[in-house]
Short mmCIF file of C-alpha atoms and ligand atoms in Angstrom, two decimals:
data_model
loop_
_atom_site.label_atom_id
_atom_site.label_comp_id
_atom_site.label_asym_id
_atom_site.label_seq_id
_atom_site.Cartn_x
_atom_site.Cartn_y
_atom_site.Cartn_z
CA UNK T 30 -24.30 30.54 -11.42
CA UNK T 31 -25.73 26.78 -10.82
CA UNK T 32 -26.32 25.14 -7.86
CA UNK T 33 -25.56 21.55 -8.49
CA UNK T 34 -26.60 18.30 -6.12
CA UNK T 35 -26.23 15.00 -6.14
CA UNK T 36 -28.17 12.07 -4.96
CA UNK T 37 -26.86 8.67 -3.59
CA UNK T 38 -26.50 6.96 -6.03
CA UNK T 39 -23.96 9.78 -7.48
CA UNK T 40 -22.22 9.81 -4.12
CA UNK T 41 -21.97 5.67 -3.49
CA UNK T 42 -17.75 4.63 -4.09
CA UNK T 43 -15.09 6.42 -5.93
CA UNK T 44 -16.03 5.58 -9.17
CA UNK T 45 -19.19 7.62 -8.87
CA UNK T 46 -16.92 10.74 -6.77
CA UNK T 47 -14.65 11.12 -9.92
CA UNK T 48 -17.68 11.19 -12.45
CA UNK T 49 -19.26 13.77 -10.09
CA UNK T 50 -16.12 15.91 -9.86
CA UNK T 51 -15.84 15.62 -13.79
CA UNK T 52 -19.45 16.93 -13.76
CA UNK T 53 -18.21 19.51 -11.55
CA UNK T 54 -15.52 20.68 -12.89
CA UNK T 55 -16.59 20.79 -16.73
CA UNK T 56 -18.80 23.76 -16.15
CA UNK T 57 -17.29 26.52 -14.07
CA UNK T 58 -20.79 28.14 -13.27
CA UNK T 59 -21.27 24.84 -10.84
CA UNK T 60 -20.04 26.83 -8.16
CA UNK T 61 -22.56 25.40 -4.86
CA UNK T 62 -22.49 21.79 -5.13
CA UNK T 63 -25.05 20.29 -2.48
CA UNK T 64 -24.21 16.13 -1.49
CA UNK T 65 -26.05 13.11 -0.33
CA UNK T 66 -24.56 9.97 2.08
CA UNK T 67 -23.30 7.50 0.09
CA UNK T 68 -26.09 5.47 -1.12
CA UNK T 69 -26.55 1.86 -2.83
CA UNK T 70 -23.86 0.63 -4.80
CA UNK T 71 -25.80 -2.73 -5.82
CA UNK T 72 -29.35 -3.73 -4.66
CA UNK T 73 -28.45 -5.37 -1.98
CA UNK T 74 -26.53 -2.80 -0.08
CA UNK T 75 -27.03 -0.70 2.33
CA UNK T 76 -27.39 3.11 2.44
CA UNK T 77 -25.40 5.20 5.15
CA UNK T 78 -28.16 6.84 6.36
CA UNK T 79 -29.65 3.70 6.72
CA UNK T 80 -26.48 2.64 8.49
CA UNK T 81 -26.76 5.56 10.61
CA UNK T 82 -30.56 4.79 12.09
CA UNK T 83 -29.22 1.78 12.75
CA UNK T 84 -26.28 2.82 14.69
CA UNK T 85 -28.33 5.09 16.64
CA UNK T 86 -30.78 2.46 17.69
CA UNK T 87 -27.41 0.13 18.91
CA UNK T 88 -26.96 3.49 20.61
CA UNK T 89 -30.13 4.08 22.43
CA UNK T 90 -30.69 0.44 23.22
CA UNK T 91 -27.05 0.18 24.85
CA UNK T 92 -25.81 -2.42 22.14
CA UNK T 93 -22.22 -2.76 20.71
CA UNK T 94 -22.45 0.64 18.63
CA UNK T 95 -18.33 -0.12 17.61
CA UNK T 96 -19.44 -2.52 14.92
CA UNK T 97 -22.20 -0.79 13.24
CA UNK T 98 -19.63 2.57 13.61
CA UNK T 99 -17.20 1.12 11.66
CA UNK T 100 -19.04 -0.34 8.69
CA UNK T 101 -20.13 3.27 8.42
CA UNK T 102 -16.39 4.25 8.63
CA UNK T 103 -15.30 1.61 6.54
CA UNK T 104 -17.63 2.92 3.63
CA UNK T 105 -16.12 6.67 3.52
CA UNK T 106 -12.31 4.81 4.18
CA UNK T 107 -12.96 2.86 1.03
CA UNK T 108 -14.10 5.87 -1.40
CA UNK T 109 -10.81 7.41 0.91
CA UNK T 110 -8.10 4.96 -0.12
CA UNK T 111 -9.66 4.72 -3.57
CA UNK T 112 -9.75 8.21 -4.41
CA UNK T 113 -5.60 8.42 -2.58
CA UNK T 114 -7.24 10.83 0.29
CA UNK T 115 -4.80 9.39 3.21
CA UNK T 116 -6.11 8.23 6.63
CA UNK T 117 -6.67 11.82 7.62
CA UNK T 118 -10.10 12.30 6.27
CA UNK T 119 -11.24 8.68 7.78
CA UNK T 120 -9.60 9.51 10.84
CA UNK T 121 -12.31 12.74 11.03
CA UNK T 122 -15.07 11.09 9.67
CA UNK T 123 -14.37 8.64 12.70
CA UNK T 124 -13.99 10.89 15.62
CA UNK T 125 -17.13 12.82 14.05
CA UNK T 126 -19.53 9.65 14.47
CA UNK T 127 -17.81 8.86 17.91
CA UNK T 128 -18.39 12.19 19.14
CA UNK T 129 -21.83 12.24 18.07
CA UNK T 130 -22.61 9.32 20.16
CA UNK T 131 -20.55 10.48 23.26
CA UNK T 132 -22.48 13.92 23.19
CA UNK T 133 -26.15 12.50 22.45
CA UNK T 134 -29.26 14.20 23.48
CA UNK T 135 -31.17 12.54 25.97
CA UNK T 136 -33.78 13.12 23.50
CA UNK T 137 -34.02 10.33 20.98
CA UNK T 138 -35.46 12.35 17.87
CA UNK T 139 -32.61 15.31 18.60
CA UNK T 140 -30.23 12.17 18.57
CA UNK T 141 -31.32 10.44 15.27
CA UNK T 142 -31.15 13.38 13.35
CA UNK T 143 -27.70 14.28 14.54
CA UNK T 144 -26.80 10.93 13.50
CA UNK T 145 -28.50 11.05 10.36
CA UNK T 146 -26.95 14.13 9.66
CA UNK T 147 -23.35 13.03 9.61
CA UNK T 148 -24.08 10.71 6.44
CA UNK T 149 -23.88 13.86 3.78
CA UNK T 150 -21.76 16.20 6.47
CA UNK T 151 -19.38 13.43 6.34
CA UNK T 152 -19.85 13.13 2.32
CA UNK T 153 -19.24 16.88 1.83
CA UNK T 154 -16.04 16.85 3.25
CA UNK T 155 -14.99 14.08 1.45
CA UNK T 156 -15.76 15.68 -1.72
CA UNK T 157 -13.99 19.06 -0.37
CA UNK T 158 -11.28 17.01 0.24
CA UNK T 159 -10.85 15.40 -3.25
CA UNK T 160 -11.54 18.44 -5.55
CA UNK T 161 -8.54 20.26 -3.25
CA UNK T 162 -6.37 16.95 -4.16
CA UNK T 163 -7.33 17.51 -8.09
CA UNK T 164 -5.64 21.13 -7.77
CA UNK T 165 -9.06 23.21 -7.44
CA UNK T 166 -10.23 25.63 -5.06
CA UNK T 167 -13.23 23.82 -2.96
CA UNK T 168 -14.18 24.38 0.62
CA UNK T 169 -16.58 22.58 3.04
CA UNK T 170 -19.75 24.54 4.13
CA UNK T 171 -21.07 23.93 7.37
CA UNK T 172 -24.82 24.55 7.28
CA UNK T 173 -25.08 26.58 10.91
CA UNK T 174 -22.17 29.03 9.68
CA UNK T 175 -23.32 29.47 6.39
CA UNK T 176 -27.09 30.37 8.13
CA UNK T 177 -29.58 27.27 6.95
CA UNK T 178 -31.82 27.69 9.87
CA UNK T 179 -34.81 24.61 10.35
CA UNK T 180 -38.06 24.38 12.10
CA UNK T 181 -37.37 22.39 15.35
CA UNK T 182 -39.61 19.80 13.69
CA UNK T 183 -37.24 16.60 13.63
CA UNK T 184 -37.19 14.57 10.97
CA UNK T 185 -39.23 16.40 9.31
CA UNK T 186 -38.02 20.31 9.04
CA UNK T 187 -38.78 23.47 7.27
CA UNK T 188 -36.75 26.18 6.34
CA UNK T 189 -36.60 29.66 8.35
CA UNK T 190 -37.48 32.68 6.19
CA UNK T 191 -34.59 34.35 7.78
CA UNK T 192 -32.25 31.74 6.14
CA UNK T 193 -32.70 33.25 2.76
CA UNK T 194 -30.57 36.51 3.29
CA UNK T 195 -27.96 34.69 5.17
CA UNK T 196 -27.23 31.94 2.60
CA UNK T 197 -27.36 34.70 -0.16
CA UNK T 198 -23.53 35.68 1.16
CA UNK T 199 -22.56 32.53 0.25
CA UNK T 200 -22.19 34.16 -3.23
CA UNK T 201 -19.41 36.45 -2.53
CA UNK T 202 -16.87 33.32 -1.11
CA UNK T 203 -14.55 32.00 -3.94
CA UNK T 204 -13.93 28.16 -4.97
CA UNK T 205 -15.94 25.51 -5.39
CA UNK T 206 -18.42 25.37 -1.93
CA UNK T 207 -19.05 22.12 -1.16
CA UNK T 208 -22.65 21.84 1.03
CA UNK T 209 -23.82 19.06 2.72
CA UNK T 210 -27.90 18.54 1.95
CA UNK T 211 -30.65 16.75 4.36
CA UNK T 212 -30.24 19.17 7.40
CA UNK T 213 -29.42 22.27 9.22
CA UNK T 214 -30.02 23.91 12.46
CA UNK T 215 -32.54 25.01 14.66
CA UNK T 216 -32.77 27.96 16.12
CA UNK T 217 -31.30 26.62 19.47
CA UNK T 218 -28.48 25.13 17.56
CA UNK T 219 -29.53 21.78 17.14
CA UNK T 220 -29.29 19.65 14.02
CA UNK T 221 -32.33 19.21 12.27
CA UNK T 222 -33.45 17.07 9.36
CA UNK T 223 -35.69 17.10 6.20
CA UNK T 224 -37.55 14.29 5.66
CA UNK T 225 -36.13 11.57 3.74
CA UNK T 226 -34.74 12.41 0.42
CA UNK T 227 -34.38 16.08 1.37
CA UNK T 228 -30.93 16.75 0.21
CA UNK T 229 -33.27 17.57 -2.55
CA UNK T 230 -34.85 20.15 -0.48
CA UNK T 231 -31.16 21.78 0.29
CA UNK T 232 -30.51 22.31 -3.42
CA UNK T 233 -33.91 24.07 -3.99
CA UNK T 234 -33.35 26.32 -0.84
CA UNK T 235 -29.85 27.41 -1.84
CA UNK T 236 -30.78 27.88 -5.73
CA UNK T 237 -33.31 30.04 -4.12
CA UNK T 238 -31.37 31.64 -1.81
CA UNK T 239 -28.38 32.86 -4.10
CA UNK T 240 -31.01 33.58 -7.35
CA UNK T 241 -28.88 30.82 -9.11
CA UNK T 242 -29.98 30.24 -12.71
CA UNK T 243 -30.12 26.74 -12.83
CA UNK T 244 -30.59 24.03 -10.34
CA UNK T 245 -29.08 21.07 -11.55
CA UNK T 246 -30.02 17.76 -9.76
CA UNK T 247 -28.26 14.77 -10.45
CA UNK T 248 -29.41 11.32 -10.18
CA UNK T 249 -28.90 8.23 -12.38
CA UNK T 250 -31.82 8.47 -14.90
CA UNK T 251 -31.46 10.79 -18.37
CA UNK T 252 -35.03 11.81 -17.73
CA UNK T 253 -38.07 11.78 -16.12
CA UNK T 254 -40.88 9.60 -17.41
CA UNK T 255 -44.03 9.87 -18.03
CA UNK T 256 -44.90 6.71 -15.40
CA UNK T 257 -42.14 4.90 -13.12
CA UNK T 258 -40.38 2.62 -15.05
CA UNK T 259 -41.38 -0.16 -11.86
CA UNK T 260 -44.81 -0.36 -13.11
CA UNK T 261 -44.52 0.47 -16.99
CA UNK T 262 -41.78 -1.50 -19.34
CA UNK T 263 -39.81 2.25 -21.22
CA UNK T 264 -42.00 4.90 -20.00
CA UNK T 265 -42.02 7.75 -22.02
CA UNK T 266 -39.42 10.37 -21.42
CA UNK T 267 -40.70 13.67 -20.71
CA UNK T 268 -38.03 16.23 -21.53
CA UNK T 269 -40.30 19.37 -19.56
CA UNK T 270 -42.51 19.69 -16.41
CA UNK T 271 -44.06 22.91 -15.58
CA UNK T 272 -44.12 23.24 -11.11
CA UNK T 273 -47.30 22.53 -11.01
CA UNK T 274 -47.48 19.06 -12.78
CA UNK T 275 -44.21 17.68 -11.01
CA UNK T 276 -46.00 18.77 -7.85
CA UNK T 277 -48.74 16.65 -8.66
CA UNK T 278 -46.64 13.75 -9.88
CA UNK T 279 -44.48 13.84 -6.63
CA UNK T 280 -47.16 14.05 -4.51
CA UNK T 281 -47.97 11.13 -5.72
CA UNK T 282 -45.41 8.96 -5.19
CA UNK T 283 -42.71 9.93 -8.16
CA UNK T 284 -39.60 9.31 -6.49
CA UNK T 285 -37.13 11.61 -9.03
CA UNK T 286 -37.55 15.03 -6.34
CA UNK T 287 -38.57 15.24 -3.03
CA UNK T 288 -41.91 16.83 -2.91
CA UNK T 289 -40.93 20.21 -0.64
CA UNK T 290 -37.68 20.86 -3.00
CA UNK T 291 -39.62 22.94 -5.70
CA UNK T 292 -41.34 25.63 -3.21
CA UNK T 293 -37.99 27.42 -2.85
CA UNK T 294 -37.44 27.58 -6.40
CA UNK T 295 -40.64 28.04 -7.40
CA UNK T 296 -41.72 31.91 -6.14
CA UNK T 297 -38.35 32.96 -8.14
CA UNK T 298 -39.25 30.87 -11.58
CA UNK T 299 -35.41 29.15 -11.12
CA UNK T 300 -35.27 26.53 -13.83
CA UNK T 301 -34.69 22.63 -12.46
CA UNK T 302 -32.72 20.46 -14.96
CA UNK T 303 -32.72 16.68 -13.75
CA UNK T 304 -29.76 15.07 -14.48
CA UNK T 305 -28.11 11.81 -15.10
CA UNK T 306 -24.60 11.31 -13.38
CA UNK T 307 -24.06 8.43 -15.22
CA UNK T 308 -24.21 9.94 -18.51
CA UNK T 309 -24.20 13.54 -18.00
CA UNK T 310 -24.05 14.79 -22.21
CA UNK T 311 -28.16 13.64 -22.00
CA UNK T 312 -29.92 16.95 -21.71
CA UNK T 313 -32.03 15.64 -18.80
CA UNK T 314 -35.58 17.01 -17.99
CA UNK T 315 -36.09 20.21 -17.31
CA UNK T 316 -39.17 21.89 -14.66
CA UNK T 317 -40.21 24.83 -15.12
CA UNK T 318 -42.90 27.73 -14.85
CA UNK T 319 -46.09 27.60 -16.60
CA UNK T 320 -45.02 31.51 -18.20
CA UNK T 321 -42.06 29.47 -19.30
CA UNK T 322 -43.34 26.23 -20.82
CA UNK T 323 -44.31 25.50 -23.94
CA UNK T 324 -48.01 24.45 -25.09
CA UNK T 325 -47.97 21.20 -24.51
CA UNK T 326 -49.09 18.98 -27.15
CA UNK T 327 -50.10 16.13 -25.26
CA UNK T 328 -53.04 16.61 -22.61
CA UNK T 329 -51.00 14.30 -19.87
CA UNK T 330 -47.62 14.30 -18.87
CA UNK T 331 -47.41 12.10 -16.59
CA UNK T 332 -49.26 9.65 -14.58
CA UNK T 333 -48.41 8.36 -10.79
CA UNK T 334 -49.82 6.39 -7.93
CA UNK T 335 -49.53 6.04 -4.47
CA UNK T 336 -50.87 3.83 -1.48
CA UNK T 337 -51.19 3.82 2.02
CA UNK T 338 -53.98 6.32 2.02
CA UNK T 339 -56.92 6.50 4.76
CA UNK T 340 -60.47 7.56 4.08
CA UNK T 341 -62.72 8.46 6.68
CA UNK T 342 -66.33 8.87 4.96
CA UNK T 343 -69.17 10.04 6.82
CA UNK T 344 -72.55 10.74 5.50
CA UNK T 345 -75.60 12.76 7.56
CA UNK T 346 -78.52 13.67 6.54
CA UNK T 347 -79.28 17.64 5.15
CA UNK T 348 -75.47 17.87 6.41
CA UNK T 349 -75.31 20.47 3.42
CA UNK T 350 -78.14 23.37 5.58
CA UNK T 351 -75.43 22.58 8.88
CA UNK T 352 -73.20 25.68 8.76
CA UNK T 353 -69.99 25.01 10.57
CA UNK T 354 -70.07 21.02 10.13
CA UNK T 355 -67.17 21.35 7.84
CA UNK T 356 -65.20 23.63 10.39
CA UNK T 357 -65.99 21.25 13.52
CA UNK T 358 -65.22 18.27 11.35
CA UNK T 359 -61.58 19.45 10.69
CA UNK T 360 -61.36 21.02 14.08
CA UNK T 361 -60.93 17.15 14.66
CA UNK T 362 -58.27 16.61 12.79
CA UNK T 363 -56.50 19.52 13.59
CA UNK T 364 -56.57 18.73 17.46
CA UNK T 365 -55.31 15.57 17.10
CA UNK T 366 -52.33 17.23 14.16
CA UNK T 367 -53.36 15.62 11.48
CA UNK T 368 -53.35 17.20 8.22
CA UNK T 369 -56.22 15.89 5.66
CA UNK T 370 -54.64 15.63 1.68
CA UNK T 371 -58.49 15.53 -0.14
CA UNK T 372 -62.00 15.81 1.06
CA UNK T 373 -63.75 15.27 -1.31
CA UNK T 374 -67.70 15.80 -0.55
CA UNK T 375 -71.50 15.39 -1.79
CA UNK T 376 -74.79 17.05 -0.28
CA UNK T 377 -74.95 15.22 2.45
CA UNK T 378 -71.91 13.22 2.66
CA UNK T 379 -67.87 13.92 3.17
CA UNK T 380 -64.57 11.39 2.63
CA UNK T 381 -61.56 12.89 4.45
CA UNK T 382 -58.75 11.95 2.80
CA UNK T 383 -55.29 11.83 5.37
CA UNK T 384 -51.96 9.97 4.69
CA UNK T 385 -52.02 6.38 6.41
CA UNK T 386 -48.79 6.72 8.48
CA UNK T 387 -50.41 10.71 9.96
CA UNK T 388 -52.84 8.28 11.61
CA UNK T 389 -51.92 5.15 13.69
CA UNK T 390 -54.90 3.04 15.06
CA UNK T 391 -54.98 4.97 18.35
CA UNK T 392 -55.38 8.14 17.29
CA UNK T 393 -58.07 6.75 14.52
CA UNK T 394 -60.06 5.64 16.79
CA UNK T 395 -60.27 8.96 19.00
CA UNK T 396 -60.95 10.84 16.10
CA UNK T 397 -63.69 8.83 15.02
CA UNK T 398 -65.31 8.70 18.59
CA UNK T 399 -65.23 12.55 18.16
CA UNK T 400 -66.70 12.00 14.73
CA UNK T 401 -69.68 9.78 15.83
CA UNK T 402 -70.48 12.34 19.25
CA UNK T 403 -69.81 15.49 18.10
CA UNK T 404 -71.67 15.47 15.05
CA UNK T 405 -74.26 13.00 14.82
CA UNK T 406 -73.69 11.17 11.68
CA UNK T 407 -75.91 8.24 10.62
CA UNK T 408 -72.82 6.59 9.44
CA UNK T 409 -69.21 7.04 9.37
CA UNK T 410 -66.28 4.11 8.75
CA UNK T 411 -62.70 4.12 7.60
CA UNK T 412 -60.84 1.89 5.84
CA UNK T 413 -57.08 2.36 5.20
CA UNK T 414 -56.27 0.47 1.90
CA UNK T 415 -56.37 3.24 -0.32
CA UNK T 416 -54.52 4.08 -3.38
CA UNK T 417 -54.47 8.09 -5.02
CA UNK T 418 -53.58 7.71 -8.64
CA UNK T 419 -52.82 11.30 -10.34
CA UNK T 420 -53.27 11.85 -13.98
CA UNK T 421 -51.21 15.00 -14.89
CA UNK T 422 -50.99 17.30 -17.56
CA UNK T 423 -51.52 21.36 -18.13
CA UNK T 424 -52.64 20.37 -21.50
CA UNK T 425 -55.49 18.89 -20.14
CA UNK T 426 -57.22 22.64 -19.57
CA UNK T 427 -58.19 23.03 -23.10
CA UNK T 428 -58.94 19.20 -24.06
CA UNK T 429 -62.63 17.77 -23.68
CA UNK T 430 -63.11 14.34 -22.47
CA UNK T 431 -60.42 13.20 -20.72
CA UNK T 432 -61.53 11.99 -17.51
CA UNK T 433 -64.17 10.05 -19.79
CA UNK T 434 -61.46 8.32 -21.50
CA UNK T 435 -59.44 7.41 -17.93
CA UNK T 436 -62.70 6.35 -16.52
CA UNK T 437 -63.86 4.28 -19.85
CA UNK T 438 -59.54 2.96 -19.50
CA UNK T 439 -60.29 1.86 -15.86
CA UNK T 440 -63.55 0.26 -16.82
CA UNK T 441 -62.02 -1.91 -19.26
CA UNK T 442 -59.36 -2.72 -16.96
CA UNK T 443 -62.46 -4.11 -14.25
CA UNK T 444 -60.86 -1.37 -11.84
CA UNK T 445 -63.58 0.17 -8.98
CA UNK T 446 -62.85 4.14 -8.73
CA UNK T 447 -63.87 4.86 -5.42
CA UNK T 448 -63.65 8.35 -5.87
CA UNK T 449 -62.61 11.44 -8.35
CA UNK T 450 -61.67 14.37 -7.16
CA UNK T 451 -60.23 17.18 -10.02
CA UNK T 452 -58.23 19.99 -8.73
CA UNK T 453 -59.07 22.94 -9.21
CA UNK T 454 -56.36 24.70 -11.46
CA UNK T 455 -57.44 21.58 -13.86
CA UNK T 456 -53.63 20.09 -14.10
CA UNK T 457 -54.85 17.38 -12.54
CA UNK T 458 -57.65 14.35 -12.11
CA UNK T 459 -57.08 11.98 -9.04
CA UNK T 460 -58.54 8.89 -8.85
CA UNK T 461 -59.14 6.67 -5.28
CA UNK T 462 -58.94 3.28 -6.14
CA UNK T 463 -57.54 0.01 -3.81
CA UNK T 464 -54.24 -0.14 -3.23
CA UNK T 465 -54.26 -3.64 -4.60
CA UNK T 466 -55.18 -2.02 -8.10
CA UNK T 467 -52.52 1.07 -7.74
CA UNK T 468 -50.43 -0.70 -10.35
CA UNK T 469 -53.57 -1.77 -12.35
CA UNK T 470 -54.60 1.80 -12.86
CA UNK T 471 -51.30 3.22 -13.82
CA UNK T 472 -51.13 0.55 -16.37
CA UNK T 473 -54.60 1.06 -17.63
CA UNK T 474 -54.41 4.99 -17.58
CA UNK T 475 -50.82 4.46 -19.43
CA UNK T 476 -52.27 2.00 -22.04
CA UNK T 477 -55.29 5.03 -22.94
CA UNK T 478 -53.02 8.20 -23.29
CA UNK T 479 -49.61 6.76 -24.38
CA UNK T 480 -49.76 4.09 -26.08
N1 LIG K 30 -29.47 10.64 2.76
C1 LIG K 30 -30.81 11.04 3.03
C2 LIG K 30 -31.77 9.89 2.77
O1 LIG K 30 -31.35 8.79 2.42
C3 LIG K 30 -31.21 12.29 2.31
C4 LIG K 30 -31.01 12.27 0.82
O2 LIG K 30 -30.35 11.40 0.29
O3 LIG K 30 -31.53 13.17 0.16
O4 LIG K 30 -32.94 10.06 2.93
#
């Protein structure tokens, strides 16, 4: 059995519905299919989720929320009339958005996400609808009945354990099921969302969930590349990942998977084949467990970079005789809930590493107060222009000298590393450089172990 989803891109107008019910329907072990909104159709459009913020903010600020309601109805009543559906299914979507607004939460973040939400709920039915019109047996799931239970964290959820059981009943109903992705409920019975991009997150819970064989995600490259195709003119195509290196790679700002949907998959060694819905005979890149992957022969697989990253360095002197300074330092942090990515440290000096948008300018400033009386440091500054650039690779274990060769490939290129940090089950090196030389570095790192 597969659990199948499909991105945006897959889900944008009717053309892209009948390729993805042709995907469906060739394989009849594609028996969950999880859905995005409808994303981009050209560069300059608009997703419906996007659409959907922005209706909520008409809402909330007591603008005209009719117009921005119907351009989002207008997008599911063209895939509608092109796909013969009949006003029915526009007529729902419809009264579903208008209902969302009329019942809103007072609270704004329980609000967004409920209008978020309707962008794949909204989808799913769609698709429902159109595999019943081909002749086939296909039902909408609704998240809360099928038993996807979230963390009451909005925006920004995580699954229940107690989901897992629940959704594993979903193998015993017939037909196609056709599951919207990006949210569930709380416990309180509120819609809750992933972060963005986690319709991705869905797929990995329910492959989990019902021990499917294969989790097939579908987007609109054949592969995965060894660098994003932004920054490198035909990146290498990398037909296997183990976990552990797309981890790395989408920690770092790879956009193919959203960087929570492997840790469902992960614990039961479920295979992830990424997919292209616009030419679905390419085999795709597949991720999979380091029992199940094959030596590699290159030492890097992949190489990715991304910015917005704050340092806070402090240095005091014979910090490394102070026991607990490590403890009170993050005791910091963790007061004021941020969660550090690195910290990387010498004898008598630490960097803490944290995500740029974890920290506004407020809440950097009380934590370095804290910093300077708390602990006495002779000096301590932040600055927020950071970059992380990940070189990835499990064959990197057993082969001597690379981190000589990136460092000699980023001295050619004139590019400062500001820091190295190399993680500890050796599948990775990052690198801290400026933002401003993210791009740099890829290139350079690229131009040593590909080229
Ligand atoms: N539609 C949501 C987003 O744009 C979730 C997803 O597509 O995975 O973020």
């Amino acid at each position: 059995m597969k659990v199948i989803k499909f991105g945006g891109s897959s889900m944008a107008d009717a053309k892209q519905f009948k390729k993805v019910a042709h995907i469906i329907l060739s394989d009849p072990d594609r028996r969950i299919v999880v859905v995005s909104a409808p994303g981009k159709r050209h560069s300059d459009d608009t997703k419906v989720t996007d659409l959907l913020i922005r209706l909520a903010e008409t809402a909330k600020n007591g603008g005209d929320t009719e117009t921005v309601l119907e351009t989002v109805v207008e997008r599911y009543a063209v895939i509608a009339a092109d796909l013969k559906l009949g006003k029915e299914i526009v007529n729902t979507v419809r009264a579903d958005l208008e209902a969302r607004i009329a019942n809103r939460s007072e609270q704004y973040e329980k609000f967004l996400d409920c209008m978020k939400a309707a962008g794949e709920d909204n989808s799913a039915k769609l698709m429902a609808c159109y595999l019943k019109k081909l002749g086939h047996e296909a039902a909408y799931v609704n998240p809360k009945e099928a038993g996807l239970f979230l963390s009451e964290e909005f925006g920004n959820a995580r699954v229940l354990d107690k989901s897992y059981p629940l959704l594993y009943k979903l193998r015993e109903r017939t037909g196609i099921l056709v599951f919207p992705g990006f949210f569930g409920y709380s416990e309180e019975g509120d819609v809750v969302t992933f972060s963005r991009g986690g319709s991705d997150v869905t797929g990995g819970i329910l492959a989990a969930a019902t021990e499917a064989d294969v989790y097939e995600n579908f987007t609109d490259v054949d592969f995965v590349y060894a660098a994003s195709p932004k920054i490198i003119e035909k990146p290498f195509p990398i037909p296997l990942f183990t976990y552990e290196e797309m981890r790395e790679l989408a920690y770092a700002g790879f956009s193919v998977l959203h960087e929570e949907a492997l840790a469902p998959v992960y614990k039961l060694g479920i295979p992830v084949n990424i997919r292209n819905t616009n030419n679905p005979d390419a085999p795709g890149t597949f991720i999979v467990s380091d029992k199940k992957a094959p030596k590699s022969t290159f030492p890097v697989v992949g190489i990715a970079a991304d910015t917005g990253f704050l340092n806070i360095y402090l240095h005091k002197h014979m910090m490394n005789r102070e026991i607990g300074f490590g403890r009170r330092l993050l005791s910091i942090l963790e007061d004021e809930l941020i969660s550090y990515e690195h910290m990387p440290s010498g004898i008598d000096s630490i960097s803490v590493i944290i995500r740029g948008s974890n920290c506004d300018d407020e809440k950097l400033a009380r934590v370095m107060d804290r910093i300077k009386n708390e602990l006495g440091v002779d000096t301590l500054h932040a600055e927020r222009d950071l970059a992380i650039v990940m070189l990835v690779g499990r064959g990197m274990t057993k082969s001597v000298g690379i981190a000589a060769r990136a460092t000699e490939a980023f001295n050619r290129a004139g590019i400062n590393i500001k820091m190295i940090n190399q993680g500890s089950s050796e599948v990775s090196i990052m690198f801290g450089v400026e933002s401003a030389d993210a791009n740099a570095a890829v290139q350079a790192l690229y131009g040593e172990f590909f080229d």
